[in-house]
Short mmCIF file of C-alpha atoms in Angstrom, two decimals:
data_model
loop_
_atom_site.label_atom_id
_atom_site.label_comp_id
_atom_site.label_asym_id
_atom_site.label_seq_id
_atom_site.Cartn_x
_atom_site.Cartn_y
_atom_site.Cartn_z
CA MET A 185 3.31 1.04 -38.21
CA SER A 186 1.38 -1.52 -36.13
CA ASN A 187 -2.34 -1.62 -35.57
CA THR A 188 -3.58 -1.21 -32.01
CA ILE A 189 -5.74 -3.40 -29.82
CA TRP A 190 -6.89 -1.51 -26.74
CA TYR A 191 -7.64 -3.21 -23.43
CA THR A 192 -9.10 -2.24 -20.09
CA ARG A 193 -9.68 -4.24 -16.96
CA CYS A 194 -11.12 -3.78 -13.48
CA PRO A 195 -8.96 -3.99 -10.32
CA VAL A 196 -10.12 -7.53 -9.56
CA PRO A 197 -8.65 -10.99 -10.24
CA THR A 198 -8.96 -11.74 -13.96
CA ALA A 199 -7.12 -13.69 -16.63
CA SER A 200 -6.47 -10.30 -18.26
CA GLY A 201 -4.66 -9.19 -15.12
CA ILE A 202 -2.45 -12.28 -15.10
CA ALA A 203 -1.68 -11.80 -18.80
CA LYS A 204 -0.76 -8.15 -18.22
CA GLN A 205 1.40 -8.89 -15.18
CA ARG A 206 3.30 -11.58 -17.11
CA ASP A 207 3.66 -9.51 -20.30
CA MET A 208 1.85 -12.22 -22.25
CA PHE A 209 0.06 -9.88 -24.67
CA ASN A 210 3.32 -8.54 -26.07
CA SER A 211 4.58 -12.08 -26.61
CA ALA A 212 1.34 -13.29 -28.19
CA PHE A 213 1.12 -10.42 -30.68
CA ALA A 214 4.86 -9.95 -31.30
CA ASP A 215 4.77 -10.93 -34.98
CA SER A 216 1.19 -10.00 -35.78
CA GLY A 217 1.50 -6.36 -36.72
CA TRP A 218 -0.71 -5.51 -33.75
CA ALA A 219 0.24 -3.83 -30.45
CA VAL A 220 -1.86 -4.32 -27.30
CA ARG A 221 -2.15 -1.10 -25.32
CA ASN A 222 -3.85 0.21 -22.18
CA ILE A 223 -6.72 2.65 -22.82
CA ARG A 224 -4.97 5.10 -20.48
CA GLU A 225 -2.36 5.61 -23.18
CA ARG A 226 -5.04 7.48 -25.16
CA GLY A 227 -5.20 10.16 -22.47
CA GLU A 228 -6.51 10.70 -18.94
CA SER A 229 -9.62 12.74 -19.76
CA GLY A 230 -13.01 11.38 -18.83
CA ASP A 231 -14.23 11.24 -22.42
CA LYS A 232 -11.34 8.88 -23.24
CA LEU A 233 -11.55 6.73 -20.08
CA ASN A 234 -15.33 6.35 -20.10
CA THR A 235 -14.97 3.66 -22.77
CA HIS A 236 -14.22 1.35 -19.83
CA PHE A 237 -17.95 1.61 -19.09
CA SER A 238 -19.49 2.44 -22.48
CA HIS A 239 -17.20 0.21 -24.59
CA ASP A 240 -17.52 2.57 -27.53
CA LEU A 241 -13.86 2.31 -28.60
CA ASP A 242 -13.23 0.24 -31.71
CA ASP A 243 -10.71 -2.61 -31.56
CA SER A 244 -10.89 -2.97 -27.79
CA PHE A 245 -11.40 -5.61 -25.11
CA ARG A 246 -12.77 -5.21 -21.60
CA GLU A 247 -12.73 -7.71 -18.73
CA GLY A 248 -14.22 -7.00 -15.34
CA GLY A 249 -17.45 -6.45 -13.47
CA GLY A 250 -20.55 -7.55 -15.36
CA SER A 251 -22.98 -4.67 -15.07
CA PRO A 252 -21.16 -2.02 -17.19
CA PRO A 253 -20.82 -4.21 -20.32
CA VAL A 254 -24.47 -5.26 -20.00
CA TRP A 255 -25.46 -1.60 -19.60
CA ALA A 256 -23.29 -0.66 -22.58
CA ARG A 257 -24.85 -3.33 -24.80
CA ALA A 258 -28.34 -2.31 -23.70
CA ASN A 259 -27.46 1.23 -24.80
CA GLY A 260 -26.37 0.09 -28.25
CA ALA A 261 -22.64 -0.60 -27.83
CA ASP A 262 -21.36 -2.59 -30.82
CA THR A 263 -19.80 -5.40 -28.79
CA SER A 264 -19.84 -9.16 -28.44
CA LEU A 265 -19.77 -11.30 -25.33
CA LEU A 266 -16.60 -13.37 -25.59
CA GLY A 267 -16.45 -15.05 -22.20
CA VAL A 268 -17.66 -15.16 -18.60
CA SER A 269 -16.00 -16.21 -15.34
CA PHE A 270 -17.37 -16.52 -11.82
CA ILE A 271 -14.66 -15.94 -9.21
CA GLU A 272 -16.26 -16.14 -5.81
CA GLU A 273 -15.33 -13.32 -3.46
CA THR A 274 -16.55 -11.95 -0.16
CA LEU A 275 -19.86 -10.13 -0.62
CA GLY A 276 -20.29 -8.57 2.78
CA LEU A 277 -22.96 -6.54 4.52
CA PHE A 278 -21.33 -4.49 7.26
CA VAL A 279 -22.67 -2.78 10.38
CA ARG A 280 -21.12 -0.89 13.29
CA ALA A 281 -19.24 -3.19 15.62
CA ASP A 282 -21.09 -1.77 18.64
CA ASP A 283 -24.59 -1.91 17.10
CA ASP A 284 -26.26 -4.62 19.18
CA SER A 285 -29.62 -4.02 17.50
CA ILE A 286 -28.46 -5.84 14.35
CA LYS A 287 -27.53 -9.46 14.97
CA SER A 288 -28.81 -11.08 11.75
CA VAL A 289 -30.16 -10.09 8.34
CA PRO A 290 -33.84 -9.87 9.41
CA ASP A 291 -32.76 -7.12 11.81
CA LEU A 292 -32.03 -4.93 8.78
CA VAL A 293 -35.77 -4.39 8.22
CA GLY A 294 -36.48 -0.75 8.98
CA LYS A 295 -32.79 0.10 9.16
CA ARG A 296 -31.07 2.58 6.83
CA LEU A 297 -29.22 0.71 4.08
CA ALA A 298 -26.62 2.70 2.13
CA LEU A 299 -26.73 2.98 -1.65
CA PRO A 300 -23.75 4.91 -3.07
CA VAL A 301 -24.08 7.88 -5.40
CA TRP A 302 -21.08 8.58 -7.64
CA PRO A 303 -21.98 11.88 -9.36
CA GLU A 304 -19.55 11.57 -12.28
CA LEU A 305 -19.94 7.84 -12.94
CA ILE A 306 -21.85 7.20 -16.17
CA MET A 307 -22.92 3.72 -15.03
CA ASN A 308 -23.17 3.45 -11.24
CA PHE A 309 -22.15 -0.17 -10.85
CA PHE A 310 -21.38 0.45 -7.17
CA ARG A 311 -25.04 1.26 -6.56
CA PHE A 312 -26.19 -1.82 -8.46
CA ALA A 313 -23.79 -3.96 -6.40
CA ALA A 314 -25.05 -2.65 -3.07
CA GLN A 315 -28.72 -2.85 -4.00
CA LYS A 316 -28.37 -6.37 -5.39
CA ALA A 317 -26.55 -7.53 -2.24
CA PHE A 318 -29.11 -6.10 0.16
CA VAL A 319 -32.04 -7.42 -1.88
CA SER A 320 -30.50 -10.90 -2.15
CA ALA A 321 -29.72 -11.07 1.57
CA LEU A 322 -33.30 -10.13 2.45
CA GLN A 323 -34.81 -12.51 -0.10
CA LEU A 324 -32.79 -15.41 1.31
CA GLU A 325 -34.65 -14.75 4.56
CA GLY A 326 -38.02 -14.56 2.82
CA ILE A 327 -38.16 -10.76 3.21
CA PRO A 328 -39.35 -8.75 0.17
CA GLU A 329 -37.38 -5.82 -1.23
CA SER A 330 -40.25 -3.52 -0.25
CA GLU A 331 -39.07 -3.87 3.35
CA ALA A 332 -35.70 -2.28 2.54
CA ASN A 333 -35.09 1.35 3.51
CA PHE A 334 -32.42 2.62 1.13
CA VAL A 335 -30.50 5.82 1.83
CA ASP A 336 -28.23 7.61 -0.64
CA VAL A 337 -24.61 8.25 0.33
CA VAL A 338 -22.42 10.34 -1.96
CA GLU A 339 -18.93 8.99 -2.64
CA THR A 340 -16.35 11.67 -3.48
CA GLY A 341 -13.47 9.55 -4.80
CA ASP A 342 -12.12 9.62 -8.35
CA HIS A 343 -13.60 6.55 -10.00
CA PHE A 344 -11.22 6.85 -12.95
CA GLN A 345 -8.38 5.83 -10.64
CA LEU A 346 -9.95 2.36 -10.53
CA LEU A 347 -9.37 1.68 -14.23
CA ASN A 348 -6.11 -0.14 -14.97
CA PRO A 349 -4.84 1.48 -11.74
CA SER A 350 -1.29 2.65 -11.15
CA PHE A 351 -0.83 0.24 -8.25
CA SER A 352 -1.13 -2.62 -10.74
CA GLU A 353 2.14 -1.33 -12.20
CA GLY A 354 3.86 -1.80 -8.85
CA LYS A 355 3.39 1.76 -7.62
CA GLU A 356 2.37 2.41 -4.03
CA ARG A 357 -1.37 2.59 -3.50
CA THR A 358 -2.36 6.14 -2.56
CA ILE A 359 -6.13 6.13 -3.17
CA LYS A 360 -8.60 5.50 -0.37
CA SER A 361 -11.07 2.65 -0.21
CA TYR A 362 -13.89 2.73 -2.76
CA TYR A 363 -16.24 2.60 0.26
CA THR A 364 -14.74 5.45 2.29
CA CYS A 365 -17.74 7.79 2.42
CA GLN A 366 -20.17 4.95 3.08
CA ALA A 367 -18.00 3.67 5.93
CA GLN A 368 -17.85 7.18 7.36
CA ALA A 369 -21.64 7.47 7.10
CA LEU A 370 -21.97 4.15 8.90
CA LEU A 371 -19.64 5.17 11.73
CA SER A 372 -21.32 8.55 12.13
CA GLY A 373 -24.76 6.95 12.41
CA GLU A 374 -26.16 8.32 9.14
CA VAL A 375 -26.80 4.77 7.93
CA ASP A 376 -27.00 1.40 9.65
CA ALA A 377 -25.50 -0.96 7.06
CA ILE A 378 -23.27 -0.83 3.98
CA PHE A 379 -22.09 -3.29 1.34
CA ALA A 380 -18.48 -4.00 0.37
CA LYS A 381 -16.86 -6.79 -1.62
CA GLY A 382 -13.65 -8.56 -2.50
CA GLY A 383 -10.16 -7.50 -1.57
CA GLU A 384 -11.27 -3.87 -1.28
CA ILE A 385 -12.80 -4.82 2.07
CA ALA A 386 -9.26 -4.90 3.47
CA ALA A 387 -8.73 -1.24 2.57
CA MET A 388 -12.09 -0.26 4.04
CA LEU A 389 -11.52 -2.11 7.32
CA ALA A 390 -8.04 -0.64 7.67
CA GLU A 391 -9.57 2.84 7.44
CA SER A 392 -12.28 1.96 9.95
CA ASP A 393 -9.99 0.98 12.84
CA GLY A 394 -11.94 -2.11 13.87
CA LYS A 395 -15.22 -0.24 14.34
CA ILE A 396 -17.07 -2.14 11.60
CA ARG A 397 -18.07 -5.81 11.55
CA MET A 398 -19.40 -8.08 8.83
CA LEU A 399 -22.99 -9.15 9.42
CA THR A 400 -23.21 -11.71 6.62
CA ASN A 401 -21.28 -12.91 3.60
CA LEU A 402 -23.41 -13.74 0.58
CA ILE A 403 -20.71 -15.93 -0.91
CA ASP A 404 -21.79 -18.51 1.66
CA ALA A 405 -25.28 -18.60 0.16
CA GLU A 406 -26.26 -21.80 -1.61
CA PRO A 407 -28.16 -20.56 -4.71
CA MET A 408 -26.14 -18.83 -7.43
CA TRP A 409 -28.72 -16.06 -7.89
CA ALA A 410 -27.89 -14.77 -4.42
CA LYS A 411 -24.17 -14.59 -5.23
CA VAL A 412 -24.64 -12.74 -8.52
CA ASN A 413 -23.31 -9.22 -8.11
CA ASN A 414 -21.30 -6.74 -10.11
CA ALA A 415 -18.11 -8.84 -10.24
CA THR A 416 -19.80 -12.23 -10.00
CA PRO A 417 -19.88 -12.80 -12.92
CA ARG A 418 -16.95 -11.04 -14.56
CA ILE A 419 -17.56 -10.46 -18.26
CA LEU A 420 -15.14 -10.33 -21.20
CA THR A 421 -16.37 -8.25 -24.14
CA VAL A 422 -14.83 -7.29 -27.47
CA SER A 423 -15.57 -4.59 -30.03
CA ASN A 424 -17.37 -5.97 -33.05
CA SER A 425 -14.95 -4.07 -35.28
CA LEU A 426 -12.46 -6.80 -34.36
CA VAL A 427 -15.01 -9.62 -34.55
CA ARG A 428 -16.01 -8.64 -38.08
CA GLU A 429 -12.71 -7.52 -39.57
CA ASN A 430 -9.97 -9.27 -37.55
CA PRO A 431 -11.36 -12.43 -35.95
CA GLU A 432 -7.87 -14.00 -35.82
CA GLN A 433 -6.76 -11.28 -33.43
CA VAL A 434 -9.78 -12.00 -31.23
CA ILE A 435 -8.83 -15.68 -31.14
CA THR A 436 -5.22 -14.81 -30.29
CA TYR A 437 -6.35 -12.53 -27.46
CA ALA A 438 -8.68 -15.21 -26.09
CA ARG A 439 -5.92 -17.83 -26.33
CA THR A 440 -3.65 -15.53 -24.31
CA LEU A 441 -6.25 -15.34 -21.54
CA LEU A 442 -6.67 -19.13 -21.56
CA GLN A 443 -2.90 -19.52 -21.28
CA ALA A 444 -2.79 -17.04 -18.40
CA ALA A 445 -5.54 -18.91 -16.56
CA LYS A 446 -3.77 -22.25 -17.09
CA TRP A 447 -0.51 -20.79 -15.75
CA ALA A 448 -2.27 -19.55 -12.60
CA GLN A 449 -3.66 -23.03 -11.90
CA THR A 450 -0.13 -24.34 -11.25
CA HIS A 451 1.57 -21.20 -9.89
CA HIS A 452 -0.60 -20.15 -6.95
CA ASP A 453 2.02 -18.24 -4.95
CA GLU A 454 3.13 -16.21 -7.96
CA ALA A 455 -0.47 -15.69 -8.99
CA ASP A 456 -1.28 -14.39 -5.48
CA VAL A 457 1.41 -11.74 -5.88
CA ALA A 458 0.12 -10.79 -9.34
CA MET A 459 -3.48 -10.58 -8.13
CA ALA A 460 -2.47 -8.52 -5.09
CA LYS A 461 -0.90 -5.99 -7.46
CA GLU A 462 -4.02 -5.98 -9.61
CA THR A 463 -6.34 -5.31 -6.67
CA GLY A 464 -4.15 -3.00 -4.58
CA VAL A 465 -4.07 -5.25 -1.52
CA THR A 466 -1.70 -7.89 -0.10
CA PRO A 467 -1.32 -11.56 -1.06
CA ALA A 468 -2.74 -12.42 2.37
CA ASP A 469 -5.86 -10.40 1.50
CA ILE A 470 -6.28 -12.47 -1.67
CA HIS A 471 -6.42 -15.56 0.57
CA THR A 472 -8.91 -13.88 2.93
CA TYR A 473 -11.42 -12.39 0.53
CA TYR A 474 -11.43 -14.83 -2.40
CA THR A 475 -12.14 -18.56 -2.29
CA ARG A 476 -8.99 -20.65 -2.69
CA ASP A 477 -10.21 -22.23 -5.90
CA LEU A 478 -10.09 -18.85 -7.63
CA TYR A 479 -7.29 -19.99 -9.96
CA ASP A 480 -9.52 -22.75 -11.27
CA LYS A 481 -12.11 -20.13 -12.21
CA LEU A 482 -10.18 -17.49 -14.17
CA MET A 483 -10.77 -19.12 -17.54
CA PRO A 484 -13.46 -17.30 -19.58
CA GLU A 485 -16.19 -19.64 -20.75
CA LEU A 486 -19.69 -19.59 -22.18
CA SER A 487 -21.14 -22.54 -20.30
CA VAL A 488 -24.81 -22.77 -19.35
CA ARG A 489 -23.92 -21.93 -15.74
CA MET A 490 -22.04 -18.78 -16.71
CA LEU A 491 -24.80 -17.64 -19.05
CA ASP A 492 -27.38 -18.26 -16.32
CA ALA A 493 -25.41 -15.89 -14.08
CA VAL A 494 -25.41 -13.24 -16.81
CA GLU A 495 -29.19 -13.63 -17.13
CA VAL A 496 -29.67 -13.10 -13.37
CA LEU A 497 -27.52 -9.97 -13.51
CA LYS A 498 -29.20 -8.61 -16.63
CA THR A 499 -32.70 -9.25 -15.31
CA PHE A 500 -31.97 -7.43 -12.04
CA LEU A 501 -30.56 -4.46 -13.97
CA TYR A 502 -33.68 -4.38 -16.15
CA GLU A 503 -36.19 -4.79 -13.34
CA HIS A 504 -34.48 -2.04 -11.30
CA ASP A 505 -34.24 0.48 -14.16
CA PHE A 506 -30.48 0.38 -14.63
CA ILE A 507 -31.16 -0.65 -18.24
CA ASP A 508 -34.29 -0.32 -20.39
CA ASN A 509 -33.51 -3.05 -22.92
CA ASN A 510 -33.43 -6.67 -21.75
CA PHE A 511 -31.62 -7.86 -24.89
CA SER A 512 -30.85 -11.44 -25.93
CA THR A 513 -27.67 -12.85 -24.44
CA GLU A 514 -27.62 -15.56 -27.12
CA GLU A 515 -27.46 -12.95 -29.87
CA TRP A 516 -24.69 -11.07 -28.01
CA MET A 517 -22.19 -13.95 -27.98
CA ALA A 518 -19.20 -14.53 -30.25
CA LYS A 519 -19.20 -18.16 -29.17
CA GLU A 520 -17.44 -19.58 -32.21
CA LEU A 521 -14.34 -17.43 -31.60
CA LEU A 522 -13.93 -18.59 -28.01
CA GLN A 523 -14.57 -22.18 -29.10
CA GLU A 524 -11.78 -21.86 -31.65
CA ALA A 525 -9.43 -20.51 -28.97
CA TYR A 526 -10.26 -23.50 -26.75
CA SER A 527 -9.65 -25.88 -29.65
CA ARG A 528 -6.25 -24.40 -30.52
CA GLU A 529 -5.20 -24.57 -26.85
CA GLY A 530 -6.33 -28.19 -26.58
CA ILE A 531 -8.83 -27.40 -23.82
CA ASP A 532 -12.14 -29.21 -23.59
CA TRP A 533 -15.09 -26.91 -24.24
CA ARG A 534 -17.31 -26.33 -21.23
CA GLU A 535 -21.03 -26.74 -21.90
#
């Protein structure tokens, strides 16, 4: 009987997604006595799937948006930070297409800015993402957060459908946009602006029939702090049960992700198809909503730049009461294991 490594990933471009699409985990662990399995194989109940956010499952890896693993660690999750990537994607603030009163970001002062409420979500990363985007956009214009008028909008979708989603297995996408209720609130005049990001914007705009326009895209901002959001950076974490007891398996897993990232660098068209499956959109949407150097940025690293991005994210979470423990990132890292993976793959370490 083999041991099990569990994995979970967000529906965004990641090295984990490439590795899954290309069946690289099975190849990497074929003779190890370990099987790599999706957390959904444990069952579909919320108490089983919530480990995607809480990372309380032993012998597991998670790669995806940065705020849940930071929240989990702040709440005592026994994890290590194994790597960070920063894949730039559209970070858009959207208004009604016919709203002539909002022509630029300063016009948002006094307007109703939507913050989503997901009643069953144990860590509301969607709310963090929206709040961070609005605050950053205002701060770039020299406008303090105190000028923002935030309004709650309840989203009614099933957030569990976002975890290792069925459309990543080639099945037809049947779920609505993650921003459906906020877009409806915008169109009905309940709010004046909403936030949406990445390839999921395509699904939202398709539902909105051309009645929504993008006011600004934070990915065009110059300073990194303004671009930091839930999925910028993406964070790779690992259970410390593996770090302590089976470090070789951690190194093998990390090597697999490095190999997947290297493959994507030279196979853009195939990688576009794989990433479209991962995100539930089309290859054309990958071109539209992600910068074209995305395949140079899939590789997890622990460089100063990546760790700076984690600090910006963590500090915002702490200062806005998403977490109550601003822990040490340095003490969270399993740097030596990622360094060993780089060494065995013959890749220069990134400082």
